[in-house]
Coordinates of C-alpha atoms in Angstrom, one line a residue:
Chain A
D38 CA -3.9 -3.5 32.4
Q39 CA -5.6 -3.3 29.0
Q40 CA -8.1 -0.5 28.9
V41 CA -9.3 -1.4 25.4
K42 CA -10.0 -5.1 24.7
Q43 CA -10.7 -6.9 21.5
N44 CA -11.3 -10.5 22.6
S45 CA -11.5 -12.1 19.2
P46 CA -8.1 -12.3 17.6
S47 CA -9.7 -13.4 14.3
L48 CA -13.1 -13.6 12.6
S49 CA -14.1 -15.4 9.4
V50 CA -17.2 -14.2 7.5
Q51 CA -18.6 -15.2 4.2
E52 CA -18.7 -12.6 1.5
G53 CA -22.0 -10.7 1.4
R54 CA -22.8 -11.5 5.1
I55 CA -22.6 -9.1 8.0
S56 CA -19.3 -8.8 9.9
I57 CA -19.5 -7.8 13.6
L58 CA -16.4 -6.8 15.4
N59 CA -16.5 -6.2 19.1
C60 CA -14.6 -4.0 21.5
D61 CA -14.8 -3.5 25.3
Y62 CA -13.3 -0.8 27.4
T63 CA -12.7 -0.3 31.1
N64 CA -11.8 3.5 31.3
S65 CA -15.0 5.4 32.0
M66 CA -13.2 8.6 31.0
F67 CA -13.1 7.6 27.4
D68 CA -15.4 9.8 25.4
Y69 CA -14.4 9.2 21.8
F70 CA -14.0 5.9 20.0
L71 CA -12.5 5.1 16.6
W72 CA -12.1 2.1 14.4
Y73 CA -9.0 1.7 12.2
K74 CA -8.3 -0.8 9.5
K75 CA -4.8 -2.1 8.7
Y76 CA -3.5 -4.0 5.8
P77 CA -0.1 -5.8 6.1
A78 CA 2.9 -3.5 5.7
E79 CA 0.7 -0.4 5.8
G80 CA -0.2 2.0 8.6
P81 CA -3.7 2.0 10.1
T82 CA -6.4 3.8 8.1
F83 CA -9.2 5.6 9.9
L84 CA -12.5 4.0 9.2
I85 CA -15.3 5.5 11.5
S86 CA -15.7 7.1 14.9
I87 CA -18.3 7.8 17.5
S88 CA -18.6 10.3 20.3
S89 CA -19.9 9.1 23.7
I90 CA -22.9 11.4 23.3
K91 CA -24.2 9.1 20.5
D92 CA -25.1 5.5 20.4
K93 CA -24.8 4.9 16.7
N94 CA -22.9 6.3 13.7
E95 CA -23.2 5.1 10.2
D96 CA -21.1 5.6 7.1
G97 CA -22.0 3.6 4.0
R98 CA -21.5 -0.1 4.8
F99 CA -20.0 0.6 8.2
T100 CA -21.9 1.2 11.4
V101 CA -20.5 1.6 14.9
F102 CA -22.7 1.1 17.9
L103 CA -21.8 2.3 21.4
N104 CA -23.3 0.9 24.6
K105 CA -21.9 3.1 27.4
S106 CA -23.5 1.3 30.2
A107 CA -21.9 -1.9 29.1
K108 CA -18.7 -0.2 28.0
H109 CA -19.0 -1.9 24.7
L110 CA -18.8 -0.9 21.1
S111 CA -19.2 -2.9 17.9
L112 CA -18.4 -2.3 14.3
H113 CA -20.9 -3.8 11.7
I114 CA -19.9 -4.2 8.1
V115 CA -22.6 -5.1 5.7
P116 CA -22.4 -6.5 3.2
S117 CA -18.8 -7.8 3.7
Q118 CA -16.5 -7.7 0.7
P119 CA -13.2 -9.4 0.0
G120 CA -11.4 -6.0 0.3
D121 CA -12.6 -5.8 3.9
S122 CA -10.1 -8.6 4.9
A123 CA -7.7 -6.8 7.2
V124 CA -6.9 -6.3 10.9
Y125 CA -9.4 -3.9 12.6
F126 CA -8.3 -1.9 15.7
C127 CA -10.6 -0.3 18.2
A128 CA -9.2 2.8 19.8
A129 CA -10.4 5.2 22.4
S130 CA -9.4 8.6 23.8
E131 CA -10.2 10.8 26.8
P132 CA -11.6 14.4 26.5
G133 CA -9.1 16.7 24.8
G134 CA -7.3 13.7 23.2
G135 CA -5.8 12.6 26.5
A136 CA -2.2 12.7 27.5
D137 CA -1.6 9.3 26.0
G138 CA -3.2 10.0 22.7
L139 CA -5.2 7.0 21.6
T140 CA -5.4 3.7 23.4
F141 CA -5.7 0.8 21.0
G142 CA -6.9 -2.7 21.4
K143 CA -4.9 -5.7 20.1
G144 CA -6.9 -5.9 16.9
T145 CA -9.2 -8.5 15.2
H146 CA -8.1 -10.1 12.0
L147 CA -11.2 -10.2 9.7
I148 CA -11.1 -12.7 6.9
I149 CA -13.8 -12.6 4.3
Q150 CA -14.4 -15.9 2.6
P151 CA -15.5 -16.0 -1.0
Chain B
D231 CA 0.2 12.5 -2.1
T232 CA -0.6 14.7 0.9
G233 CA -0.7 12.0 3.5
V234 CA 1.7 11.2 6.3
S235 CA 5.0 9.9 5.0
Q236 CA 7.8 8.0 6.8
D237 CA 11.3 7.2 5.8
P238 CA 12.8 4.7 5.6
R239 CA 10.1 2.0 5.3
H240 CA 12.5 -0.7 6.4
K241 CA 15.6 -0.6 8.5
I242 CA 17.8 -3.5 9.5
T243 CA 20.6 -2.8 12.0
K244 CA 22.9 -4.6 14.3
R245 CA 22.5 -4.5 18.1
G246 CA 24.2 -1.5 19.5
Q247 CA 23.9 0.8 16.5
N248 CA 22.0 4.0 16.4
V249 CA 19.1 4.5 14.0
T250 CA 17.0 7.6 13.0
F251 CA 13.6 7.7 11.4
R252 CA 11.8 10.6 9.8
C253 CA 8.2 11.5 9.6
D254 CA 6.5 14.2 7.5
P255 CA 3.0 14.9 8.7
I256 CA 0.1 16.3 6.8
S257 CA 1.1 19.9 6.2
E258 CA -1.7 21.7 8.1
H259 CA -1.6 19.3 11.1
N260 CA 0.1 20.8 14.2
R261 CA 0.0 17.6 16.2
L262 CA 2.4 14.8 15.5
Y263 CA 2.5 11.4 17.3
W264 CA 4.9 8.5 17.4
Y265 CA 3.6 5.0 18.1
R266 CA 5.2 1.6 18.2
Q267 CA 3.5 -1.6 17.2
T268 CA 4.8 -5.2 17.8
L269 CA 3.3 -8.4 16.5
G270 CA -0.1 -9.2 17.8
Q271 CA -0.5 -5.8 19.6
G272 CA -2.1 -2.6 18.7
P273 CA -0.1 0.6 18.3
E274 CA 1.3 1.9 21.6
F275 CA 1.8 5.6 22.2
L276 CA 5.4 6.8 22.6
T277 CA 5.2 10.6 22.4
Y278 CA 3.6 13.6 20.7
F279 CA 4.3 17.1 19.7
Q280 CA 2.2 20.1 19.3
N281 CA 4.0 22.3 16.8
E282 CA 7.7 22.1 18.0
A283 CA 6.9 21.4 21.6
Q284 CA 7.1 17.8 22.9
L285 CA 4.1 17.6 25.3
E286 CA 3.9 14.1 26.4
K287 CA 6.2 11.0 26.6
S288 CA 5.1 7.5 27.5
R289 CA 7.0 5.5 30.0
L290 CA 7.8 3.2 27.0
L291 CA 10.1 5.9 25.8
S292 CA 13.4 4.9 27.5
D293 CA 16.3 7.3 27.7
R294 CA 17.7 5.6 24.6
F295 CA 14.9 7.1 22.6
S296 CA 14.7 10.8 21.6
A297 CA 12.3 12.6 19.3
E298 CA 12.5 16.1 17.9
R299 CA 10.3 18.3 15.8
P300 CA 12.6 21.4 15.4
K301 CA 10.5 23.6 13.1
G302 CA 7.1 22.2 13.9
S303 CA 7.0 20.4 10.6
F304 CA 8.8 17.0 10.2
S305 CA 9.9 14.9 13.1
T306 CA 12.7 12.5 13.8
L307 CA 12.9 9.6 16.2
E308 CA 16.3 8.4 17.2
I309 CA 17.1 5.1 19.0
Q310 CA 20.6 4.9 20.4
R311 CA 22.3 1.6 21.2
T312 CA 19.5 -0.5 19.7
E313 CA 18.5 -3.7 21.4
Q314 CA 16.7 -6.7 19.9
G315 CA 13.6 -5.7 21.9
D316 CA 13.4 -2.5 19.8
S317 CA 12.4 -4.5 16.8
A318 CA 8.9 -3.2 15.9
M319 CA 6.9 -1.1 13.5
Y320 CA 7.3 2.6 14.3
L321 CA 4.3 4.5 13.3
C322 CA 3.9 8.3 12.9
A323 CA 0.5 10.0 12.9
S324 CA -0.7 13.6 12.7
S325 CA -3.8 15.5 13.5
L326 CA -5.3 18.9 14.1
V327 CA -5.2 20.1 17.7
S328 CA -8.9 19.9 18.0
A329 CA -9.4 16.5 16.4
S330 CA -9.2 13.0 17.9
V331 CA -8.7 11.3 14.5
R332 CA -5.0 10.6 13.9
F333 CA -3.9 9.9 10.3
F334 CA -1.1 7.4 10.2
G335 CA 1.9 7.0 7.9
P336 CA 2.9 3.7 6.5
G337 CA 5.4 3.0 9.3
T338 CA 9.1 2.1 9.5
R339 CA 9.8 -1.5 10.2
L340 CA 12.9 -1.9 12.4
T341 CA 14.7 -5.2 12.7
V342 CA 17.6 -5.3 15.2
L343 CA 19.9 -8.3 14.6

């Protein structure tokens, strides 16, 4: 049973436009959410996070929105740049980090078209 | 470079052989995690250490897998009698105890022939 779901395996966006990546979760104990970015043959790189006490966190071109009632979060990238092409993983953890560490989704491959 | 490092980056082995991977975490991080990632999946938790103590093991970690962190610094992950299903990217991450953000290394890609 997948507790963190990224239902879009891939997403293609034109350079300069907004990229919106979605993530749903089922475990109501999750209280901290993270987005990681991964290039081929590299490990995931931390991008941005949000605590469950907030509904929005912004860092430069990246904004994460959290809708606790819908158990849904999204990552907005604006404007999208060619270097943003990568696989994006949504991850979640329970209070104190949880015994299982982070639970990851399967990822969304973002492709930025020139 | 003060990030998480892993060695080797790639390992090709024959079924039945033993392999060992090494991870060097960020120096001030006292938590160290091992994850496995297969194609089309996100990283899956295997085990983690706080200092030298192994505090949690996933059910994915069969008895052929063993991890150590003897001095609370670097860690090794050994797979005995490798099987083709062990082919994956093995990722190491580290963090401070109080932090949820894990910083990942580049991974070791294992191919079992």
